[in-house]
XYZ file of C-alpha atoms in Angstrom:
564
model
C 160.906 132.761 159.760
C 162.667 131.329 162.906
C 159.994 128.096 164.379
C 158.679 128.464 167.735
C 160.103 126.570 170.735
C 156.725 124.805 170.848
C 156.499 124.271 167.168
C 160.209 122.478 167.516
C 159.050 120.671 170.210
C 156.014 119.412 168.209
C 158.243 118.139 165.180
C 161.248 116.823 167.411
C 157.717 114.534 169.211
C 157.158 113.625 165.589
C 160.511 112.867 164.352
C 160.880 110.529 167.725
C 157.851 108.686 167.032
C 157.903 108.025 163.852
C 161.457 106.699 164.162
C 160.827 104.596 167.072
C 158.014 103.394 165.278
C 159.760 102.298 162.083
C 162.242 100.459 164.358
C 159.827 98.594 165.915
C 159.373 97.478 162.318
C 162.769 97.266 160.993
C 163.262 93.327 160.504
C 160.014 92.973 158.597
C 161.363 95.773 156.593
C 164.737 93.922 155.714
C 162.472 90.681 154.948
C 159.862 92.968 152.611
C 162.325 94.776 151.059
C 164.115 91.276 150.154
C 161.287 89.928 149.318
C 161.161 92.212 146.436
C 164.370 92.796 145.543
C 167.139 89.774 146.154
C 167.450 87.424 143.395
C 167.727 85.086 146.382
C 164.464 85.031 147.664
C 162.910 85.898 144.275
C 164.494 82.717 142.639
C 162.351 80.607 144.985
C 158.962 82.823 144.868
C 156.163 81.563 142.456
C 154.752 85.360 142.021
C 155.898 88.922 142.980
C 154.638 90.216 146.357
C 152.487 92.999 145.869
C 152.949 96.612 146.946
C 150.238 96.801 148.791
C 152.000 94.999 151.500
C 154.473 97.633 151.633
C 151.737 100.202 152.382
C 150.045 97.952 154.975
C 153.837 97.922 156.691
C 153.364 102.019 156.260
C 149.802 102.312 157.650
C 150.908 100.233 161.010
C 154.125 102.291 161.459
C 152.064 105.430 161.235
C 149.718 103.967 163.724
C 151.937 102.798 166.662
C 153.737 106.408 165.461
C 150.606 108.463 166.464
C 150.128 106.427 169.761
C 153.811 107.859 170.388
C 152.885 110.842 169.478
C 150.076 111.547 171.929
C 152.498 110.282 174.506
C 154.931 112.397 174.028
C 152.425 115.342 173.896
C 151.052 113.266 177.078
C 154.333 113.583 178.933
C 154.015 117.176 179.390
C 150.838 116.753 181.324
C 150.270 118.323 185.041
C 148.837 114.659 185.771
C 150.898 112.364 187.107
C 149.084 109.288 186.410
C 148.819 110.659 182.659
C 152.316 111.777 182.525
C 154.024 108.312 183.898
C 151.365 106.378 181.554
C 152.412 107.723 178.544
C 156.446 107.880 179.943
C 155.582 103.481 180.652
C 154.447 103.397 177.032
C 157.272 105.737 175.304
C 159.685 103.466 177.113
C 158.436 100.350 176.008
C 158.039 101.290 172.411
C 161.685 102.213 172.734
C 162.890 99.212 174.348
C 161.356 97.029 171.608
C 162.723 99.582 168.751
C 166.378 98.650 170.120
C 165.591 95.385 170.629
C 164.697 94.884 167.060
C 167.485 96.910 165.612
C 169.940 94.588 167.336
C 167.811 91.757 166.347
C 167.967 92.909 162.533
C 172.007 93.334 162.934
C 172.573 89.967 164.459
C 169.779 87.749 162.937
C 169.632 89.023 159.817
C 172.749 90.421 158.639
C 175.071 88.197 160.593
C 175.438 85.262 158.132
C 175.941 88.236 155.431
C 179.277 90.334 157.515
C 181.032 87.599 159.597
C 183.917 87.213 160.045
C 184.759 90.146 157.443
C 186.780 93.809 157.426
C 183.542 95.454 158.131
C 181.979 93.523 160.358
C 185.492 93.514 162.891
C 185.937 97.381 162.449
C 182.064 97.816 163.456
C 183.010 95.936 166.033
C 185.685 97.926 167.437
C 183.871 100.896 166.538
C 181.301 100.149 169.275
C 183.629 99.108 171.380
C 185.477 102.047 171.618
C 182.151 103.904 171.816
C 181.179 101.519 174.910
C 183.922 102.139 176.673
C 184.478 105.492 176.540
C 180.432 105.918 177.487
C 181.338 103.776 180.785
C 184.127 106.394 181.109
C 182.505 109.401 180.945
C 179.385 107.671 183.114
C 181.879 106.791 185.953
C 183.626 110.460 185.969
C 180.035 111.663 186.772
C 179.130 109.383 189.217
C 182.427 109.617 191.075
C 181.740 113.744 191.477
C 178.510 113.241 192.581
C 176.849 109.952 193.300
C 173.878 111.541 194.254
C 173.341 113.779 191.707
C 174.156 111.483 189.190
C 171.686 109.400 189.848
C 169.172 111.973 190.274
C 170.293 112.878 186.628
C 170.856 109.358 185.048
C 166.957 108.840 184.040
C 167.096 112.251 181.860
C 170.742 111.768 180.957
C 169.404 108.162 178.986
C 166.551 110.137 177.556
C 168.199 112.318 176.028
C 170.461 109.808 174.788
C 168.017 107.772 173.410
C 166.176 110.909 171.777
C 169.067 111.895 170.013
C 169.937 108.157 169.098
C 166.498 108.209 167.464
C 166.476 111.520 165.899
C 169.888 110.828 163.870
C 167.724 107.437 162.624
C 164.987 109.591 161.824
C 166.114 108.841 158.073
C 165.938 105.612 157.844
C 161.924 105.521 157.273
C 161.865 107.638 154.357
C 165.145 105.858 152.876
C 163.224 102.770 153.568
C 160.051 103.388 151.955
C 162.148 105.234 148.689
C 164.046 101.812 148.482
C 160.727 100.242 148.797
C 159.081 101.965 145.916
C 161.857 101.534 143.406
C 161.727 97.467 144.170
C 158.220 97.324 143.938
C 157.826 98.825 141.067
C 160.923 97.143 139.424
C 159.576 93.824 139.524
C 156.259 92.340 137.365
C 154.755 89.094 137.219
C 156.481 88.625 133.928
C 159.765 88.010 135.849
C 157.755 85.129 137.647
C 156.067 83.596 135.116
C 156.748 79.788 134.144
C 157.133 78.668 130.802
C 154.599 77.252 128.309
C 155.831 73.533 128.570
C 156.471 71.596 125.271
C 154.207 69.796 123.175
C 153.874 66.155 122.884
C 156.000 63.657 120.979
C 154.707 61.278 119.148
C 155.363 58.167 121.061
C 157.611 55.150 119.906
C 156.280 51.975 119.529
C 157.235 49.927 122.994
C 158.451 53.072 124.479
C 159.844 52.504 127.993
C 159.350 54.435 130.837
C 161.828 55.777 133.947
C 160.435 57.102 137.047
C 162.583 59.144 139.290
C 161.703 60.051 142.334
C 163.833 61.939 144.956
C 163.094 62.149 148.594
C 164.308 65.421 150.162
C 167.382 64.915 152.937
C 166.774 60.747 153.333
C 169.824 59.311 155.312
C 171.567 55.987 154.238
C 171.577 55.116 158.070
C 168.501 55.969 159.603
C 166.560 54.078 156.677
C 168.410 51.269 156.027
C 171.494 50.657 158.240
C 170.492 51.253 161.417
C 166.339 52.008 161.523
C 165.121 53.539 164.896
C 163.036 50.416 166.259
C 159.638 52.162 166.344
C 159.032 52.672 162.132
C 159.011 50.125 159.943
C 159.840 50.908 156.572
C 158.300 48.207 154.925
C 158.340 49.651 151.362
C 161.488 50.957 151.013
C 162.926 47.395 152.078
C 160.404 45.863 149.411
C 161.883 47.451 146.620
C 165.409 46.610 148.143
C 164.206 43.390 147.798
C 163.528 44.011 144.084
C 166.266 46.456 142.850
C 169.670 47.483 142.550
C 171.047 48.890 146.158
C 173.765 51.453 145.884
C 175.237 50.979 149.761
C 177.692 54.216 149.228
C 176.231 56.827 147.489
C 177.426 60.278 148.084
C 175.931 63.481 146.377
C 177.118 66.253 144.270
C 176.180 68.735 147.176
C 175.165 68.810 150.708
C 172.370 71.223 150.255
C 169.199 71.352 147.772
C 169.359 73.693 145.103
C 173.548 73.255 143.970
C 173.052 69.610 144.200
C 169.376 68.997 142.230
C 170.420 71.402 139.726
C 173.844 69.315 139.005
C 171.949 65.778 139.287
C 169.641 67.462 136.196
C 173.102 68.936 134.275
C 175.170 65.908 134.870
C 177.983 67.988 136.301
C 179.177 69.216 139.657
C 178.552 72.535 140.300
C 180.958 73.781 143.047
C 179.477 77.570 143.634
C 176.183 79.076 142.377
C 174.633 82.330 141.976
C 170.207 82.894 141.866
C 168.731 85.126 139.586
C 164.869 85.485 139.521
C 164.865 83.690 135.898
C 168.325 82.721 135.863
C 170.743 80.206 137.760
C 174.726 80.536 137.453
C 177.044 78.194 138.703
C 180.988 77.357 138.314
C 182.153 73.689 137.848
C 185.410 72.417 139.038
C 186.273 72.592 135.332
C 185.314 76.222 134.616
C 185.778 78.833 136.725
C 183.490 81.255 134.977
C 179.779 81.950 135.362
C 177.849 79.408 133.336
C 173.732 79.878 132.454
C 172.058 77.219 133.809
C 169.645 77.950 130.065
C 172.502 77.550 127.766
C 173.733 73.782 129.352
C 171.254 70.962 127.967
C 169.636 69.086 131.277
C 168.256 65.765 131.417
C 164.654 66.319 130.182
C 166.026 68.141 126.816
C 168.491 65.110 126.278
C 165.802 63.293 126.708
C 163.149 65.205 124.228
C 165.856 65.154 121.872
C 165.733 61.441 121.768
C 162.200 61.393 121.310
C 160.787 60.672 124.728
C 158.400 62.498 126.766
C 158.763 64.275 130.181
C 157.487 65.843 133.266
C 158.105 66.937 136.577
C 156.114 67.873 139.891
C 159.054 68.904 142.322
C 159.077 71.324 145.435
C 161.821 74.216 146.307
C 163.391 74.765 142.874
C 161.497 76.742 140.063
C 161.509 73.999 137.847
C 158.603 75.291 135.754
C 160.123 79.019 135.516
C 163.679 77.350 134.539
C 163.261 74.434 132.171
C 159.240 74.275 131.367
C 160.261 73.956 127.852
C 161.854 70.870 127.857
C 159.040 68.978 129.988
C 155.255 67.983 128.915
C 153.973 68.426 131.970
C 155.330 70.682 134.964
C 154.545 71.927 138.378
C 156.400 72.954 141.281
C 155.584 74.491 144.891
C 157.936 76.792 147.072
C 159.897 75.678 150.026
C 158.157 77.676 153.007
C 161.460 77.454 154.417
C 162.733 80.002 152.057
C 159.765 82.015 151.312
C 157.560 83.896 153.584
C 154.424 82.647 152.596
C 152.488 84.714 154.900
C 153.764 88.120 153.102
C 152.516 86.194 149.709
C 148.384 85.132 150.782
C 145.598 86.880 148.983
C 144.559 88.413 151.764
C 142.911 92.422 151.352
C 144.914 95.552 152.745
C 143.508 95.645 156.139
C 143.742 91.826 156.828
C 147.753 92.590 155.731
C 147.940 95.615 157.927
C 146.550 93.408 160.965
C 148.895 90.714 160.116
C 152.262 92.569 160.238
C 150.909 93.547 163.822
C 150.622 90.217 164.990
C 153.781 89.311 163.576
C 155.619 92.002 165.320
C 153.700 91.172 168.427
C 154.958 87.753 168.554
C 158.786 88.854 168.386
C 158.405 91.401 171.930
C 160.627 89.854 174.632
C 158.145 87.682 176.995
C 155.795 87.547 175.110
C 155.603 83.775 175.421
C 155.286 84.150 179.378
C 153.222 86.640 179.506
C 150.942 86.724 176.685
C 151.175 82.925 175.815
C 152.608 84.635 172.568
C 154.986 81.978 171.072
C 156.828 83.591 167.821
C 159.314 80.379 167.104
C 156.538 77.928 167.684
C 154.027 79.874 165.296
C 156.385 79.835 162.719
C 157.189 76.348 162.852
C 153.167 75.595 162.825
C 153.231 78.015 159.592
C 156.294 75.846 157.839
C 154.783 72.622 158.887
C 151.203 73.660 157.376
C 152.701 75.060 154.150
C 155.036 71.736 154.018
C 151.908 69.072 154.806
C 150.268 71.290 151.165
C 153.496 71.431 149.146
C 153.680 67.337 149.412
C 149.630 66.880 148.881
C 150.524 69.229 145.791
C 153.489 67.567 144.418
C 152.129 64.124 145.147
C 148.668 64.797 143.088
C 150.630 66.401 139.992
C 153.036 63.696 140.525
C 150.190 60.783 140.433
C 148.740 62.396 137.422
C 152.038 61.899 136.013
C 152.574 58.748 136.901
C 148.808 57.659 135.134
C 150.316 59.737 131.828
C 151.559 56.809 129.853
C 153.048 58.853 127.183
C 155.600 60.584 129.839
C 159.055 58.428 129.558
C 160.314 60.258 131.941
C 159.006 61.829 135.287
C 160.653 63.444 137.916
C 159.069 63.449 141.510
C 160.932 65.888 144.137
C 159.133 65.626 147.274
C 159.710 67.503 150.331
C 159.906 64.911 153.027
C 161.777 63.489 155.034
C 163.094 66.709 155.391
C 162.701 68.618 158.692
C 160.821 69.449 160.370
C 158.882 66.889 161.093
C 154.762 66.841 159.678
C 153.822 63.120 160.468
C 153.090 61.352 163.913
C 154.155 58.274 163.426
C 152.448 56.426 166.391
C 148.705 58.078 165.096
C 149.256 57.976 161.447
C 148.377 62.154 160.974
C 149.933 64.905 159.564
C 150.820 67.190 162.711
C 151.959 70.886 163.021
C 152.454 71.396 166.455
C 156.259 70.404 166.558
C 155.886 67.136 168.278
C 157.277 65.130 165.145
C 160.534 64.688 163.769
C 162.596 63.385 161.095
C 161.916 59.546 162.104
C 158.371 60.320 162.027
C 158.846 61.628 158.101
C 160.787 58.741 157.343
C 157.849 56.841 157.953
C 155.557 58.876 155.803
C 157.800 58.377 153.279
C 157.449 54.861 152.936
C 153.417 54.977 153.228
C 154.255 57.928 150.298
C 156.296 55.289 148.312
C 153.501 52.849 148.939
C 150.874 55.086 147.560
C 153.229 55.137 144.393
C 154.086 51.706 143.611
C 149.872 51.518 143.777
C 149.263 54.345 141.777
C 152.038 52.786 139.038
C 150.492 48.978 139.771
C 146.572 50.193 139.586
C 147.804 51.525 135.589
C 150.054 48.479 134.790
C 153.111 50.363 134.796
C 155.101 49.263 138.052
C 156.850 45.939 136.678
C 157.095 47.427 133.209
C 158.764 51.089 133.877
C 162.640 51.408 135.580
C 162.342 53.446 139.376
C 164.956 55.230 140.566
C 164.547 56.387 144.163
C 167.228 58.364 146.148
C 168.225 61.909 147.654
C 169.191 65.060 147.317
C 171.698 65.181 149.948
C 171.664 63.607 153.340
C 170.662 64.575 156.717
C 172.720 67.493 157.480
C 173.205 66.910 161.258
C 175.014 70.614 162.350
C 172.597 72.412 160.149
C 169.545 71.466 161.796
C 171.265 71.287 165.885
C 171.557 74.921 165.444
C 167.835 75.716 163.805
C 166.258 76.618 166.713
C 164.431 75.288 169.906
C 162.096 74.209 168.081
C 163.897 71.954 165.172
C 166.302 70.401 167.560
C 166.925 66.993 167.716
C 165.078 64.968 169.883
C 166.687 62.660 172.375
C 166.048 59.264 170.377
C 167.639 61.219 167.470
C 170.556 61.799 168.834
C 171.882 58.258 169.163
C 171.673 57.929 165.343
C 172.750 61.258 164.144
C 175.603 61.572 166.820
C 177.069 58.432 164.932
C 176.449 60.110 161.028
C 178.764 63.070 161.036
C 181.213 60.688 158.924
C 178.165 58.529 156.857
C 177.620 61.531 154.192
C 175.588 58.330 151.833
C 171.852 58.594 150.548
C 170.117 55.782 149.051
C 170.314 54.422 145.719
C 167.379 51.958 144.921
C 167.556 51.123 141.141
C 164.383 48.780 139.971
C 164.754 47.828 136.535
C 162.171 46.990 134.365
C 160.324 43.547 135.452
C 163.584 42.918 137.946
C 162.523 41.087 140.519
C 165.678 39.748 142.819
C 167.829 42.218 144.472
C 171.625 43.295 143.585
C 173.575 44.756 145.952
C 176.130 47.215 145.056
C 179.102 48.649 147.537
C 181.691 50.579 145.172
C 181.252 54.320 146.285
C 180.141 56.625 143.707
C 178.579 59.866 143.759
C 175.176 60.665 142.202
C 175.722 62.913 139.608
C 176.272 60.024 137.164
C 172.170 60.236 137.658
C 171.254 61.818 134.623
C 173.795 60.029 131.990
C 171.801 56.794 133.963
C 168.957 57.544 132.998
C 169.196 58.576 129.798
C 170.810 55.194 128.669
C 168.077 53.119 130.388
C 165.254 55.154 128.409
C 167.253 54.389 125.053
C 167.579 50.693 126.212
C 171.680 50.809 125.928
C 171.034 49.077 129.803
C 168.772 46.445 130.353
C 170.566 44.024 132.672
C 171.600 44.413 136.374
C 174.776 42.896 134.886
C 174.832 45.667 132.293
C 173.936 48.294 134.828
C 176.548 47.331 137.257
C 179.287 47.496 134.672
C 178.398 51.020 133.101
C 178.517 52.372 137.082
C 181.238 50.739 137.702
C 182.934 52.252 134.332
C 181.660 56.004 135.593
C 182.452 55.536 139.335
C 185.838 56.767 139.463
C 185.183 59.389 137.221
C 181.998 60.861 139.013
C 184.068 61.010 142.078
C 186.550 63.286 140.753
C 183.888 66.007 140.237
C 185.021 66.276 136.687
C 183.182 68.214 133.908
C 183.706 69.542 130.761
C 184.032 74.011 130.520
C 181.466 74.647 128.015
């Protein structure tokens, strides 16, 4: 039986509302349905998002779709003041439904298409479609100006209806795809591994600390400080160690370069999986499992020494738990959205998403005081001012362990953005820090250390290894946003560090206590093999240390690994 004009009227309202209102949505879609369901963002979660936010997503697109509703039905009012009311807020619910499906195209899926087939024949595609709109707009208006512009406010409605109608789809396509990733994933998938039991421990064991201090520059620490920190422990332990000048990195970003300081090899390209990393060497051009190369710690256990770990960013606890005695790790904020993740109930969830959207409407800072990019950098900076309070008290009970040999500490500072005013001596979230304020927490971090390892007797007998990651990475972070740019005393020092790609290299041998200065390049990934022979006491000397670099330098600069 053939629908009534008003009954099609009714469901073409419905259609229109409901697909402006999952538009409105659509970029917290592509992040919840990622959230899920790329081994990219999984890798760095520490537990599954529940599916509970995916029906808190549902419950506020329904909602904003029934206010659309009624205005719709409201449009056909008698009453003008009701009829242009609900026209203001069909209009504006539209606006911000485009708005966010361009945002989702450029924003999100930009870095993903660029540059490629598909992204220059979509291109063209709306081009073509542009242009031959402006055509067939300007035939009009050159018949009749007047009439065309009588015309042009219905013309654009129903161009916009039927632009929304043939997107109708995507809501129930979204919440199907939604439903099979939720329910494909488990904590199990998350869940770190048992770590190993204790060894017994070797008479006169000795003990290596390294710790690693996320994105520290050679030249903003050392060669040329910004006059208003004073990095008085890092230069102490200059004064006490061996200082690698020119030390480059395997990789300029965190998870391709940590991972091939713990291997011992370079890993040129690398590939997450939730429990799983794969990587290529310069040697081997295949996929390699991350689980079936030994790392550091189980060269180490195998030689009858002890580990453990408290890092930030990489799942070390989900990856290699078994080979350590004592692990724990935090996320990076930066990659995870932490606010999808907090055990908060349904309706707190269903608010949430609101706000979020909220944040993202055009003006909103001007109007509303609504600030989206400066919300989410108070969010990162929170999460980051917990990670390194986490990391640092699993790392200090570490450090108090004296049957660990060998401890890892990855902290998260001094990378951006910055968490510590320097001139007050307080963690701060409100984006009025930078990276020369972290660099200065660091130091009072590496003080706290060298007391914690002092306070147990441990400092002048154990060997401490402190360096990087990778450097500052000075194009990555001018283009982060208004928020993360460099500030004007920054840019003196970083304009000058496009060419100085070295980290620190502070090696403090056991009971050394004059410094050695060391200006051969190498590159970092030598790290593990280090450390290895100063726990089996094949290096005890500065003079012995200095000769086994120097017999690896050229060798670790070639990138060279074996294809296993």
């Amino acid at each position: 039986m053939a629908l009534s004009s008003e009954k099609k009227a009714v469901l073409k309202d419905l259609a229109l509302s409901l697909s402006i209102a999952n538009l409105c949505f659509l970029f917290i879609w592509l992040e919840v349905l990622n959230l899920a369901g790329d081994d990219t963002f999984r890798y760095y979660e520490a537990q599954p998002p529940g599916f509970d936010l995916v029906g808190a997503l549902i419950l506020d697109i329904s909602a904003v779709g029934v206010v659309l509703f009624a205005s719709f039905r409201a449009r056909r009012a008698q009453r003008a003041p009701l009829k242009w009311t609900a026209a203001g807020v069909i209009a504006f619910f539209s606006m911000f439904a485009l708005y966010q499906l361009q945002r989702s195209i450029t924003d999100y899926m930009m870095d993903r298409v660029i540059f490629t087939t598909l992204f220059i024949c979509k291109l063209i595609i709306a081009a073509v479609a542009g242009i031959l709109l402006l055509w067939s707009l300007a035939q009009h208006f050159r018949r009749s100006p007047k009439r065309f512009l009588r015309e042009l406010p219905n013309r654009l409605a129903r161009v916009g209806s039927a632009v929304f109608v043939v997107l109708f789809p995507l809501f129930p396509l979204l919440m199907a795809n939604a439903v099979i990733r939720y329910e494909s994933i488990g904590a199990p998938l998350f869940r770190d591994h048992s770590p190993a039991p204790m060894l017994t421990a070797k008479a006169d064991t000795p003990r290596v600390i390294w710790i690693i201090f996320d994105e520290m520059d050679m030249r903003m620490a050392f060669e040329a400080p910004p006059q208003r920190i004073n990095l008085r422990e890092f230069n102490r332990l200059k004064n006490q160690a061996i200082f690698g000048a020119r030390v480059i990195t395997p990789n300029r970003n965190t998870t391709p370069s940590m991972n091939s300081l713990l291997l011992g090899v370079q890993i040129t390209e690398f590939n997450q999986q939730t429990r799983e990393l794969l990587f290529k060497t310069a040697a081997c051009s295949h996929w390699q499992r991350f689980s079936s190369h030994a790392n550091v710690f189980s060269r180490a256990r195998e030689a009858g020494f002890n580990t453990g770990l408290s890092g930030w960013h990489h799942p070390y606890c989900r990856l290699i738990a078994q080979d350590l005695n004592d692990c724990a790790w935090v996320e990076n904020p930066w990659y995870t959205w932490k606010r999808y993740l907090q055990p908060i109930s349904f309706w707190q969830k269903a608010e949430s998403l609101i706000d979020r959207q909220a944040r993202h409407v055009p003006g909103a800072r001007n109007i509303f005081g609504i600030d989206a990019e400066s919300d989410a950098l108070q969010e990162y900076c929170s999460h980051d001012i917990s990670a390194l309070r986490t990391v640092l008290a699993n790392g200090y009970r570490m450090l108090r362990d004296p049957h660990l040999n060998l401890v890892l500490i990855h902290l998260p500072i001094p990378h951006p953005p910055g968490i510590w005013d320097a001139r007050r001596g307080v963690f701060v979230t409100t984006g009025n820090s930078n990276y020369i304020d972290n660099l200065q927490l660091s130091d009072m971090v590496l003080g706290q250390i060298r007391r914690v390892l002092e306070q147990s007797g441990e400092w002048d007998r154990s060997a401490i290894l402190v360096s990087s990651d990778h450097p500052y990475r000075v194009a990555a972070w001018q283009f982060a946003g208004p928020d993360v740019d460099l500030r004007s005393e920054e840019v003196a020092y970083f304009s000058q560090m496009r060419q100085q790609p070295y980290v620190p290299f502070l090696l403090k041998l056991p009971n050394q206590k004059s410094p050695v200065s060391y200006d051969r390049e190498f590159n970092s990934v030598i790290t593990a093999d280090l450390l290895l022979a100063l726990l089996k006491k094949e290096l005890t000397t500065t003079t012995e240390v200095i000769q086994w670099v120097n017999a690896h330098a050229t060798d670790s600069l070639t990138f060279a690994s074996s294809c296993r």
